[in-house]
PDB file of C-alpha atoms in Angstrom:
ATOM      1  CA  UNK A   1       0.000   0.000   0.000  1.00  0.00           C
ATOM      2  CA  UNK A   2       1.599   3.233  -1.150  1.00  0.00           C
ATOM      3  CA  UNK A   3       0.835   6.855  -0.259  1.00  0.00           C
ATOM      4  CA  UNK A   4      -0.740   8.875  -3.027  1.00  0.00           C
ATOM      5  CA  UNK A   5       1.828  11.114  -4.655  1.00  0.00           C
ATOM      6  CA  UNK A   6       0.008  14.329  -3.740  1.00  0.00           C
ATOM      7  CA  UNK A   7      -0.327  13.089  -0.167  1.00  0.00           C
ATOM      8  CA  UNK A   8       3.470  13.061   0.135  1.00  0.00           C
ATOM      9  CA  UNK A   9       3.754  16.801  -0.537  1.00  0.00           C
ATOM     10  CA  UNK A  10       2.757  18.111   2.878  1.00  0.00           C
ATOM     11  CA  UNK A  11       4.850  15.710   5.023  1.00  0.00           C
ATOM     12  CA  UNK A  12       7.844  16.445   2.801  1.00  0.00           C
ATOM     13  CA  UNK A  13       7.399  20.177   3.345  1.00  0.00           C
ATOM     14  CA  UNK A  14       6.860  19.504   7.059  1.00  0.00           C
ATOM     15  CA  UNK A  15      10.133  17.637   7.596  1.00  0.00           C
ATOM     16  CA  UNK A  16      12.049  20.231   5.613  1.00  0.00           C
ATOM     17  CA  UNK A  17      10.510  23.026   7.666  1.00  0.00           C
ATOM     18  CA  UNK A  18      11.333  21.245  10.933  1.00  0.00           C
ATOM     19  CA  UNK A  19      14.927  20.703   9.794  1.00  0.00           C
ATOM     20  CA  UNK A  20      15.436  24.457   9.598  1.00  0.00           C
ATOM     21  CA  UNK A  21      17.684  24.042   6.581  1.00  0.00           C
ATOM     22  CA  UNK A  22      18.552  21.672   3.730  1.00  0.00           C
ATOM     23  CA  UNK A  23      18.369  17.906   4.143  1.00  0.00           C
ATOM     24  CA  UNK A  24      20.016  15.097   2.253  1.00  0.00           C
ATOM     25  CA  UNK A  25      17.425  13.215   0.170  1.00  0.00           C
ATOM     26  CA  UNK A  26      17.924  10.023   2.188  1.00  0.00           C
ATOM     27  CA  UNK A  27      17.292  11.886   5.455  1.00  0.00           C
ATOM     28  CA  UNK A  28      14.178  13.601   4.109  1.00  0.00           C
ATOM     29  CA  UNK A  29      12.749  10.319   2.778  1.00  0.00           C
ATOM     30  CA  UNK A  30      13.353   8.547   6.096  1.00  0.00           C
ATOM     31  CA  UNK A  31      11.586  11.314   8.034  1.00  0.00           C
ATOM     32  CA  UNK A  32       8.622  11.417   5.643  1.00  0.00           C
ATOM     33  CA  UNK A  33       8.053   7.682   6.201  1.00  0.00           C
ATOM     34  CA  UNK A  34       6.957   8.410   9.793  1.00  0.00           C
ATOM     35  CA  UNK A  35       3.821  10.121   8.512  1.00  0.00           C
ATOM     36  CA  UNK A  36       2.636   6.970   6.699  1.00  0.00           C
ATOM     37  CA  UNK A  37       2.272   4.192   9.307  1.00  0.00           C
ATOM     38  CA  UNK A  38       0.641   1.828   6.814  1.00  0.00           C
ATOM     39  CA  UNK A  39       3.766   1.842   4.627  1.00  0.00           C
ATOM     40  CA  UNK A  40       5.458  -1.384   5.742  1.00  0.00           C
ATOM     41  CA  UNK A  41       8.907  -2.885   5.149  1.00  0.00           C
ATOM     42  CA  UNK A  42       7.637  -4.968   2.244  1.00  0.00           C
ATOM     43  CA  UNK A  43       6.290  -1.843   0.558  1.00  0.00           C
ATOM     44  CA  UNK A  44       9.632  -0.067   1.001  1.00  0.00           C
ATOM     45  CA  UNK A  45      11.433  -2.961  -0.705  1.00  0.00           C
ATOM     46  CA  UNK A  46       8.999  -3.131  -3.630  1.00  0.00           C
ATOM     47  CA  UNK A  47      10.635  -2.384  -6.988  1.00  0.00           C
ATOM     48  CA  UNK A  48       9.121  -0.998 -10.176  1.00  0.00           C
ATOM     49  CA  UNK A  49       9.501  -2.916 -13.472  1.00  0.00           C
ATOM     50  CA  UNK A  50      12.658  -0.950 -14.251  1.00  0.00           C
ATOM     51  CA  UNK A  51      14.251  -1.964 -10.938  1.00  0.00           C
ATOM     52  CA  UNK A  52      13.727   1.186  -8.847  1.00  0.00           C
ATOM     53  CA  UNK A  53      12.599   1.055  -5.248  1.00  0.00           C
ATOM     54  CA  UNK A  54       9.041   2.304  -5.606  1.00  0.00           C
ATOM     55  CA  UNK A  55       8.939   4.431  -2.438  1.00  0.00           C
ATOM     56  CA  UNK A  56      12.421   5.949  -2.046  1.00  0.00           C
ATOM     57  CA  UNK A  57      13.633   6.096  -5.664  1.00  0.00           C
ATOM     58  CA  UNK A  58      10.378   6.876  -7.449  1.00  0.00           C
ATOM     59  CA  UNK A  59       7.442   8.212  -5.429  1.00  0.00           C
ATOM     60  CA  UNK A  60       9.225  10.635  -3.089  1.00  0.00           C
ATOM     61  CA  UNK A  61      11.611  12.019  -5.774  1.00  0.00           C
ATOM     62  CA  UNK A  62       8.572  12.605  -7.989  1.00  0.00           C
ATOM     63  CA  UNK A  63       6.828  14.439  -5.122  1.00  0.00           C
ATOM     64  CA  UNK A  64       9.941  16.573  -4.704  1.00  0.00           C
ATOM     65  CA  UNK A  65       9.849  17.349  -8.435  1.00  0.00           C
ATOM     66  CA  UNK A  66       6.208  18.457  -8.118  1.00  0.00           C
ATOM     67  CA  UNK A  67       7.074  20.779  -5.231  1.00  0.00           C
ATOM     68  CA  UNK A  68      10.081  22.308  -6.994  1.00  0.00           C
ATOM     69  CA  UNK A  69       7.965  22.884 -10.094  1.00  0.00           C
ATOM     70  CA  UNK A  70       5.312  24.597  -7.956  1.00  0.00           C
ATOM     71  CA  UNK A  71       7.938  26.805  -6.292  1.00  0.00           C
ATOM     72  CA  UNK A  72       7.391  25.225  -2.870  1.00  0.00           C
ATOM     73  CA  UNK A  73      10.897  23.729  -2.693  1.00  0.00           C
ATOM     74  CA  UNK A  74      14.211  25.170  -3.807  1.00  0.00           C
ATOM     75  CA  UNK A  75      15.918  23.607  -6.815  1.00  0.00           C
ATOM     76  CA  UNK A  76      19.253  22.869  -5.159  1.00  0.00           C
ATOM     77  CA  UNK A  77      21.177  19.797  -6.398  1.00  0.00           C
ATOM     78  CA  UNK A  78      21.759  17.197  -3.699  1.00  0.00           C
ATOM     79  CA  UNK A  79      19.927  19.123  -0.983  1.00  0.00           C
ATOM     80  CA  UNK A  80      16.196  19.307  -0.401  1.00  0.00           C
ATOM     81  CA  UNK A  81      15.002  22.584   1.087  1.00  0.00           C
ATOM     82  CA  UNK A  82      11.659  24.314   1.539  1.00  0.00           C
ATOM     83  CA  UNK A  83      11.132  27.708  -0.110  1.00  0.00           C
ATOM     84  CA  UNK A  84       9.438  30.770   1.385  1.00  0.00           C
ATOM     85  CA  UNK A  85       6.310  29.980  -0.637  1.00  0.00           C
ATOM     86  CA  UNK A  86       6.485  26.389   0.617  1.00  0.00           C
ATOM     87  CA  UNK A  87       6.678  27.596   4.206  1.00  0.00           C
ATOM     88  CA  UNK A  88       3.574  29.758   3.704  1.00  0.00           C
ATOM     89  CA  UNK A  89       1.738  26.890   1.984  1.00  0.00           C
ATOM     90  CA  UNK A  90       2.621  24.515   4.821  1.00  0.00           C
ATOM     91  CA  UNK A  91       1.332  26.914   7.485  1.00  0.00           C
ATOM     92  CA  UNK A  92      -1.940  27.357   5.584  1.00  0.00           C
ATOM     93  CA  UNK A  93      -2.584  23.671   4.777  1.00  0.00           C
ATOM     94  CA  UNK A  94      -0.928  21.460   7.384  1.00  0.00           C
ATOM     95  CA  UNK A  95      -3.791  21.340   9.878  1.00  0.00           C
ATOM     96  CA  UNK A  96      -6.097  19.779   7.281  1.00  0.00           C
ATOM     97  CA  UNK A  97      -3.640  17.158   5.991  1.00  0.00           C
ATOM     98  CA  UNK A  98      -4.327  13.459   6.492  1.00  0.00           C
ATOM     99  CA  UNK A  99      -2.456  10.530   4.907  1.00  0.00           C
ATOM    100  CA  UNK A 100      -4.043   9.034   1.812  1.00  0.00           C
ATOM    101  CA  UNK A 101      -3.099   5.710   0.253  1.00  0.00           C
ATOM    102  CA  UNK A 102      -3.536   4.207  -3.194  1.00  0.00           C
ATOM    103  CA  UNK A 103      -4.969   0.808  -2.292  1.00  0.00           C
ATOM    104  CA  UNK A 104      -5.138  -0.809  -5.742  1.00  0.00           C
ATOM    105  CA  UNK A 105      -2.864  -1.046  -8.781  1.00  0.00           C
ATOM    106  CA  UNK A 106      -5.329   1.068 -10.769  1.00  0.00           C
ATOM    107  CA  UNK A 107      -5.391   3.765  -8.093  1.00  0.00           C
ATOM    108  CA  UNK A 108      -1.585   3.791  -8.006  1.00  0.00           C
ATOM    109  CA  UNK A 109      -1.449   4.187 -11.783  1.00  0.00           C
ATOM    110  CA  UNK A 110      -3.883   7.106 -11.748  1.00  0.00           C
ATOM    111  CA  UNK A 111      -2.308   8.689  -8.673  1.00  0.00           C
ATOM    112  CA  UNK A 112       1.380   8.495  -9.527  1.00  0.00           C
ATOM    113  CA  UNK A 113       1.700   7.720 -13.211  1.00  0.00           C
ATOM    114  CA  UNK A 114       3.263   4.719 -14.902  1.00  0.00           C
ATOM    115  CA  UNK A 115       5.689   2.694 -12.777  1.00  0.00           C
ATOM    116  CA  UNK A 116       8.127   2.801 -15.696  1.00  0.00           C
ATOM    117  CA  UNK A 117       8.366   6.610 -15.637  1.00  0.00           C
ATOM    118  CA  UNK A 118      11.636   7.538 -13.891  1.00  0.00           C
ATOM    119  CA  UNK A 119      11.777  10.676 -11.747  1.00  0.00           C
ATOM    120  CA  UNK A 120      13.293  13.670 -13.553  1.00  0.00           C
ATOM    121  CA  UNK A 121      17.081  13.532 -13.466  1.00  0.00           C
ATOM    122  CA  UNK A 122      19.309  15.874 -11.507  1.00  0.00           C
ATOM    123  CA  UNK A 123      22.420  17.006 -13.373  1.00  0.00           C
ATOM    124  CA  UNK A 124      25.922  17.087 -11.852  1.00  0.00           C
ATOM    125  CA  UNK A 125      29.461  18.132 -12.798  1.00  0.00           C
ATOM    126  CA  UNK A 126      32.343  15.995 -11.470  1.00  0.00           C
ATOM    127  CA  UNK A 127      35.987  17.126 -11.276  1.00  0.00           C
ATOM    128  CA  UNK A 128      38.144  14.004 -11.150  1.00  0.00           C
ATOM    129  CA  UNK A 129      41.725  14.885 -12.086  1.00  0.00           C
ATOM    130  CA  UNK A 130      44.074  11.915 -11.916  1.00  0.00           C
ATOM    131  CA  UNK A 131      41.414   9.645 -10.379  1.00  0.00           C
ATOM    132  CA  UNK A 132      39.260   9.687 -13.512  1.00  0.00           C
ATOM    133  CA  UNK A 133      40.495   6.440 -15.055  1.00  0.00           C
ATOM    134  CA  UNK A 134      40.280   4.357 -11.875  1.00  0.00           C
ATOM    135  CA  UNK A 135      36.758   5.586 -11.161  1.00  0.00           C
ATOM    136  CA  UNK A 136      35.729   5.107 -14.785  1.00  0.00           C
ATOM    137  CA  UNK A 137      36.981   1.529 -14.736  1.00  0.00           C
ATOM    138  CA  UNK A 138      35.295   0.893 -11.378  1.00  0.00           C
ATOM    139  CA  UNK A 139      32.093   2.668 -12.488  1.00  0.00           C
ATOM    140  CA  UNK A 140      31.602   4.841  -9.421  1.00  0.00           C
ATOM    141  CA  UNK A 141      32.134   8.260  -7.900  1.00  0.00           C
ATOM    142  CA  UNK A 142      33.365   8.544  -4.306  1.00  0.00           C
ATOM    143  CA  UNK A 143      34.188  11.284  -1.808  1.00  0.00           C
ATOM    144  CA  UNK A 144      35.187  11.107   1.886  1.00  0.00           C
ATOM    145  CA  UNK A 145      32.666  11.891   4.597  1.00  0.00           C
ATOM    146  CA  UNK A 146      34.963  14.369   6.364  1.00  0.00           C
ATOM    147  CA  UNK A 147      38.293  16.141   6.089  1.00  0.00           C
ATOM    148  CA  UNK A 148      41.119  15.369   8.494  1.00  0.00           C
ATOM    149  CA  UNK A 149      39.811  17.995  10.939  1.00  0.00           C
ATOM    150  CA  UNK A 150      36.226  16.698  10.784  1.00  0.00           C
ATOM    151  CA  UNK A 151      34.729  19.253   8.391  1.00  0.00           C
ATOM    152  CA  UNK A 152      32.407  18.259   5.536  1.00  0.00           C
ATOM    153  CA  UNK A 153      33.028  20.270   2.336  1.00  0.00           C
ATOM    154  CA  UNK A 154      29.886  20.780   0.292  1.00  0.00           C
ATOM    155  CA  UNK A 155      31.538  19.430  -2.858  1.00  0.00           C
ATOM    156  CA  UNK A 156      32.070  16.085  -1.083  1.00  0.00           C
ATOM    157  CA  UNK A 157      28.727  16.034   0.707  1.00  0.00           C
ATOM    158  CA  UNK A 158      26.809  16.494  -2.569  1.00  0.00           C
ATOM    159  CA  UNK A 159      27.653  12.909  -3.519  1.00  0.00           C
ATOM    160  CA  UNK A 160      25.117  11.820  -0.886  1.00  0.00           C
ATOM    161  CA  UNK A 161      22.368  13.420  -2.993  1.00  0.00           C
ATOM    162  CA  UNK A 162      22.899  11.369  -6.159  1.00  0.00           C
ATOM    163  CA  UNK A 163      19.857   9.288  -7.140  1.00  0.00           C
ATOM    164  CA  UNK A 164      19.262   6.650  -9.842  1.00  0.00           C
ATOM    165  CA  UNK A 165      18.928   8.187 -13.293  1.00  0.00           C
ATOM    166  CA  UNK A 166      20.913  11.319 -12.457  1.00  0.00           C
ATOM    167  CA  UNK A 167      23.198  12.529 -15.254  1.00  0.00           C
ATOM    168  CA  UNK A 168      26.821  13.461 -14.631  1.00  0.00           C
ATOM    169  CA  UNK A 169      29.395  15.309 -16.722  1.00  0.00           C
ATOM    170  CA  UNK A 170      32.952  14.143 -15.983  1.00  0.00           C
ATOM    171  CA  UNK A 171      35.759  16.709 -16.242  1.00  0.00           C
ATOM    172  CA  UNK A 172      39.431  15.806 -15.924  1.00  0.00           C
ATOM    173  CA  UNK A 173      42.694  17.489 -16.878  1.00  0.00           C
ATOM    174  CA  UNK A 174      41.120  20.412 -18.704  1.00  0.00           C
ATOM    175  CA  UNK A 175      38.483  18.511 -20.686  1.00  0.00           C
ATOM    176  CA  UNK A 176      35.089  16.847 -20.441  1.00  0.00           C
ATOM    177  CA  UNK A 177      35.790  13.145 -20.934  1.00  0.00           C
ATOM    178  CA  UNK A 178      32.535  11.283 -20.271  1.00  0.00           C
ATOM    179  CA  UNK A 179      28.856  11.421 -19.492  1.00  0.00           C
ATOM    180  CA  UNK A 180      27.524   8.967 -16.947  1.00  0.00           C
ATOM    181  CA  UNK A 181      24.148   7.880 -15.606  1.00  0.00           C
ATOM    182  CA  UNK A 182      23.709   6.939 -11.952  1.00  0.00           C
ATOM    183  CA  UNK A 183      22.553   3.351 -11.503  1.00  0.00           C
ATOM    184  CA  UNK A 184      21.802   3.533  -7.795  1.00  0.00           C
ATOM    185  CA  UNK A 185      21.306   5.923  -4.924  1.00  0.00           C
ATOM    186  CA  UNK A 186      24.366   7.145  -3.061  1.00  0.00           C
ATOM    187  CA  UNK A 187      25.495   5.019  -0.134  1.00  0.00           C
ATOM    188  CA  UNK A 188      28.388   4.916   2.300  1.00  0.00           C
ATOM    189  CA  UNK A 189      31.323   2.781   1.195  1.00  0.00           C
ATOM    190  CA  UNK A 190      34.925   2.159   2.224  1.00  0.00           C
ATOM    191  CA  UNK A 191      37.666   4.282   0.709  1.00  0.00           C
ATOM    192  CA  UNK A 192      38.625   2.658  -2.628  1.00  0.00           C
ATOM    193  CA  UNK A 193      41.846   4.706  -2.672  1.00  0.00           C
ATOM    194  CA  UNK A 194      43.102   3.693   0.761  1.00  0.00           C
ATOM    195  CA  UNK A 195      46.553   2.727  -0.544  1.00  0.00           C
ATOM    196  CA  UNK A 196      47.184   6.013  -2.366  1.00  0.00           C
ATOM    197  CA  UNK A 197      45.141   8.513  -0.316  1.00  0.00           C
ATOM    198  CA  UNK A 198      45.925   7.582   3.274  1.00  0.00           C
ATOM    199  CA  UNK A 199      45.040  11.069   4.547  1.00  0.00           C
ATOM    200  CA  UNK A 200      41.379  10.417   3.746  1.00  0.00           C
ATOM    201  CA  UNK A 201      39.167   8.633   6.229  1.00  0.00           C
ATOM    202  CA  UNK A 202      37.983   5.088   5.636  1.00  0.00           C
ATOM    203  CA  UNK A 203      34.330   5.892   4.879  1.00  0.00           C
ATOM    204  CA  UNK A 204      32.785   8.042   2.182  1.00  0.00           C
ATOM    205  CA  UNK A 205      29.731   8.631   0.007  1.00  0.00           C
ATOM    206  CA  UNK A 206      29.683   6.675  -3.244  1.00  0.00           C
ATOM    207  CA  UNK A 207      27.320   6.126  -6.150  1.00  0.00           C
ATOM    208  CA  UNK A 208      27.484   3.540  -8.901  1.00  0.00           C
ATOM    209  CA  UNK A 209      27.470   5.284 -12.279  1.00  0.00           C
ATOM    210  CA  UNK A 210      27.868   3.939 -15.815  1.00  0.00           C
ATOM    211  CA  UNK A 211      30.417   5.929 -17.798  1.00  0.00           C
ATOM    212  CA  UNK A 212      29.985   6.686 -21.497  1.00  0.00           C
ATOM    213  CA  UNK A 213      33.241   8.145 -22.778  1.00  0.00           C
ATOM    214  CA  UNK A 214      33.214  10.851 -25.411  1.00  0.00           C
ATOM    215  CA  UNK A 215      34.675   9.971 -28.781  1.00  0.00           C
ATOM    216  CA  UNK A 216      37.505  12.326 -27.825  1.00  0.00           C
ATOM    217  CA  UNK A 217      38.113  14.716 -24.902  1.00  0.00           C
ATOM    218  CA  UNK A 218      36.242  18.020 -25.216  1.00  0.00           C
ATOM    219  CA  UNK A 219      38.638  20.717 -24.014  1.00  0.00           C
ATOM    220  CA  UNK A 220      37.450  23.775 -22.102  1.00  0.00           C
ATOM    221  CA  UNK A 221      38.697  26.000 -24.915  1.00  0.00           C
ATOM    222  CA  UNK A 222      35.884  24.486 -27.012  1.00  0.00           C
ATOM    223  CA  UNK A 223      33.097  25.371 -24.558  1.00  0.00           C
ATOM    224  CA  UNK A 224      30.273  27.458 -26.113  1.00  0.00           C
ATOM    225  CA  UNK A 225      30.523  31.210 -25.690  1.00  0.00           C
ATOM    226  CA  UNK A 226      29.104  32.362 -22.377  1.00  0.00           C
ATOM    227  CA  UNK A 227      28.697  28.800 -21.079  1.00  0.00           C
ATOM    228  CA  UNK A 228      31.148  29.213 -18.199  1.00  0.00           C
ATOM    229  CA  UNK A 229      29.383  32.347 -16.995  1.00  0.00           C
ATOM    230  CA  UNK A 230      25.974  30.733 -16.588  1.00  0.00           C
ATOM    231  CA  UNK A 231      24.262  31.218 -13.227  1.00  0.00           C
ATOM    232  CA  UNK A 232      24.108  27.639 -11.927  1.00  0.00           C
ATOM    233  CA  UNK A 233      23.325  27.124  -8.199  1.00  0.00           C
ATOM    234  CA  UNK A 234      26.401  25.567  -6.547  1.00  0.00           C
ATOM    235  CA  UNK A 235      27.792  25.304 -10.073  1.00  0.00           C
ATOM    236  CA  UNK A 236      31.284  24.353 -11.225  1.00  0.00           C
ATOM    237  CA  UNK A 237      32.463  27.795 -12.460  1.00  0.00           C
ATOM    238  CA  UNK A 238      33.633  30.829 -10.515  1.00  0.00           C
ATOM    239  CA  UNK A 239      32.859  34.461 -11.381  1.00  0.00           C
ATOM    240  CA  UNK A 240      35.689  34.600 -13.904  1.00  0.00           C
ATOM    241  CA  UNK A 241      34.500  31.439 -15.682  1.00  0.00           C
ATOM    242  CA  UNK A 242      37.243  29.213 -14.296  1.00  0.00           C
ATOM    243  CA  UNK A 243      36.476  25.664 -13.130  1.00  0.00           C
ATOM    244  CA  UNK A 244      36.287  25.603  -9.341  1.00  0.00           C
ATOM    245  CA  UNK A 245      38.443  23.378  -7.198  1.00  0.00           C
ATOM    246  CA  UNK A 246      36.334  20.643  -5.620  1.00  0.00           C
ATOM    247  CA  UNK A 247      34.743  17.321  -6.496  1.00  0.00           C
ATOM    248  CA  UNK A 248      30.991  17.366  -7.208  1.00  0.00           C
ATOM    249  CA  UNK A 249      29.077  20.473  -8.283  1.00  0.00           C
ATOM    250  CA  UNK A 250      25.539  21.294  -9.261  1.00  0.00           C
ATOM    251  CA  UNK A 251      24.692  21.457 -12.951  1.00  0.00           C
ATOM    252  CA  UNK A 252      21.397  21.911 -14.820  1.00  0.00           C
ATOM    253  CA  UNK A 253      19.480  20.548 -17.768  1.00  0.00           C
ATOM    254  CA  UNK A 254      19.879  23.868 -19.576  1.00  0.00           C
ATOM    255  CA  UNK A 255      23.658  23.881 -19.061  1.00  0.00           C
ATOM    256  CA  UNK A 256      23.822  20.246 -20.176  1.00  0.00           C
ATOM    257  CA  UNK A 257      21.855  21.055 -23.325  1.00  0.00           C
ATOM    258  CA  UNK A 258      24.084  24.034 -24.155  1.00  0.00           C
ATOM    259  CA  UNK A 259      27.306  22.086 -23.589  1.00  0.00           C
ATOM    260  CA  UNK A 260      26.365  18.857 -25.345  1.00  0.00           C
ATOM    261  CA  UNK A 261      24.189  20.457 -28.019  1.00  0.00           C
ATOM    262  CA  UNK A 262      27.173  22.345 -29.423  1.00  0.00           C
ATOM    263  CA  UNK A 263      27.913  21.070 -32.981  1.00  0.00           C
ATOM    264  CA  UNK A 264      31.490  20.161 -32.081  1.00  0.00           C
ATOM    265  CA  UNK A 265      30.671  18.240 -28.923  1.00  0.00           C
ATOM    266  CA  UNK A 266      31.852  14.606 -29.453  1.00  0.00           C
ATOM    267  CA  UNK A 267      28.659  12.934 -28.214  1.00  0.00           C
ATOM    268  CA  UNK A 268      29.265   9.342 -27.022  1.00  0.00           C
ATOM    269  CA  UNK A 269      27.727   6.874 -29.445  1.00  0.00           C
ATOM    270  CA  UNK A 270      26.245   4.405 -26.947  1.00  0.00           C
ATOM    271  CA  UNK A 271      24.815   6.681 -24.256  1.00  0.00           C
ATOM    272  CA  UNK A 272      21.058   5.969 -23.875  1.00  0.00           C
ATOM    273  CA  UNK A 273      20.107   9.646 -24.064  1.00  0.00           C
ATOM    274  CA  UNK A 274      18.774  11.720 -26.921  1.00  0.00           C
ATOM    275  CA  UNK A 275      21.424  13.847 -28.590  1.00  0.00           C
ATOM    276  CA  UNK A 276      20.638  17.453 -27.557  1.00  0.00           C
ATOM    277  CA  UNK A 277      19.914  19.916 -30.312  1.00  0.00           C
ATOM    278  CA  UNK A 278      20.766  23.593 -30.268  1.00  0.00           C
ATOM    279  CA  UNK A 279      17.453  24.383 -28.521  1.00  0.00           C
ATOM    280  CA  UNK A 280      19.167  26.492 -25.914  1.00  0.00           C
ATOM    281  CA  UNK A 281      21.313  29.584 -26.150  1.00  0.00           C
ATOM    282  CA  UNK A 282      23.346  31.237 -23.414  1.00  0.00           C
ATOM    283  CA  UNK A 283      21.908  34.548 -24.591  1.00  0.00           C
ATOM    284  CA  UNK A 284      18.193  33.679 -24.653  1.00  0.00           C
ATOM    285  CA  UNK A 285      15.493  31.668 -22.965  1.00  0.00           C
ATOM    286  CA  UNK A 286      14.946  28.048 -24.030  1.00  0.00           C
ATOM    287  CA  UNK A 287      13.118  27.639 -27.306  1.00  0.00           C
ATOM    288  CA  UNK A 288      10.309  25.154 -26.768  1.00  0.00           C
TER     289      UNK A 288
END
């Protein structure tokens, strides 16, 4: 028995409001579960036909998408956060909220859409340097939980927000070298570089991603005009257009379209994504 998609909206806003700041997706999903006592362990393990966990990798991410689209949550990669409008909506509607469940397969289909529909992807930019080849061959991204002094840099912590179906652009040694698609949600794993990076702690956030290498590296000197000066929340470029130091950065569908839709971009042949066209321009709104 699964909560109706619209019924998830208010508890999601509630837990974000109570947090007083951004939450990792996994934390938000765990807290939302408390508002649906009829959602049992078997339900939480149920997978859709395409292999996604119905509750945590499909229903709640879709609810988050609805709220972002409505302006009730902020569109911040890897962090879920209520907006000012969401806070006002919560205060006005919370007292009348009650949990609602879709009790039949037909109700679930009408309520949440086709099980095969994946939640909209989040886009990411990964700086990998010399570790690119080992991570490509191992099909993962990984970052430590903390620095040596116990701090948690945002560019490491963002790895915890990667979900199945997310799209990543891999940058190494001055060039974009691959596009990847996340195959699972981020999880904590042991340090795969323990022999060469002994200063890092043993545990970190990791996500399994399938790499699709470009036909040839796409150097930063080839980037479309104005691309590096786009306003991307927590994005990979500084004010001068230089690539920031750090591991994982926010990206966007528009930025992805501009970068990969450029005529000279060496699109990987086997990536299961549509080749972007030149629908977007850095100087105008998207052409629909």
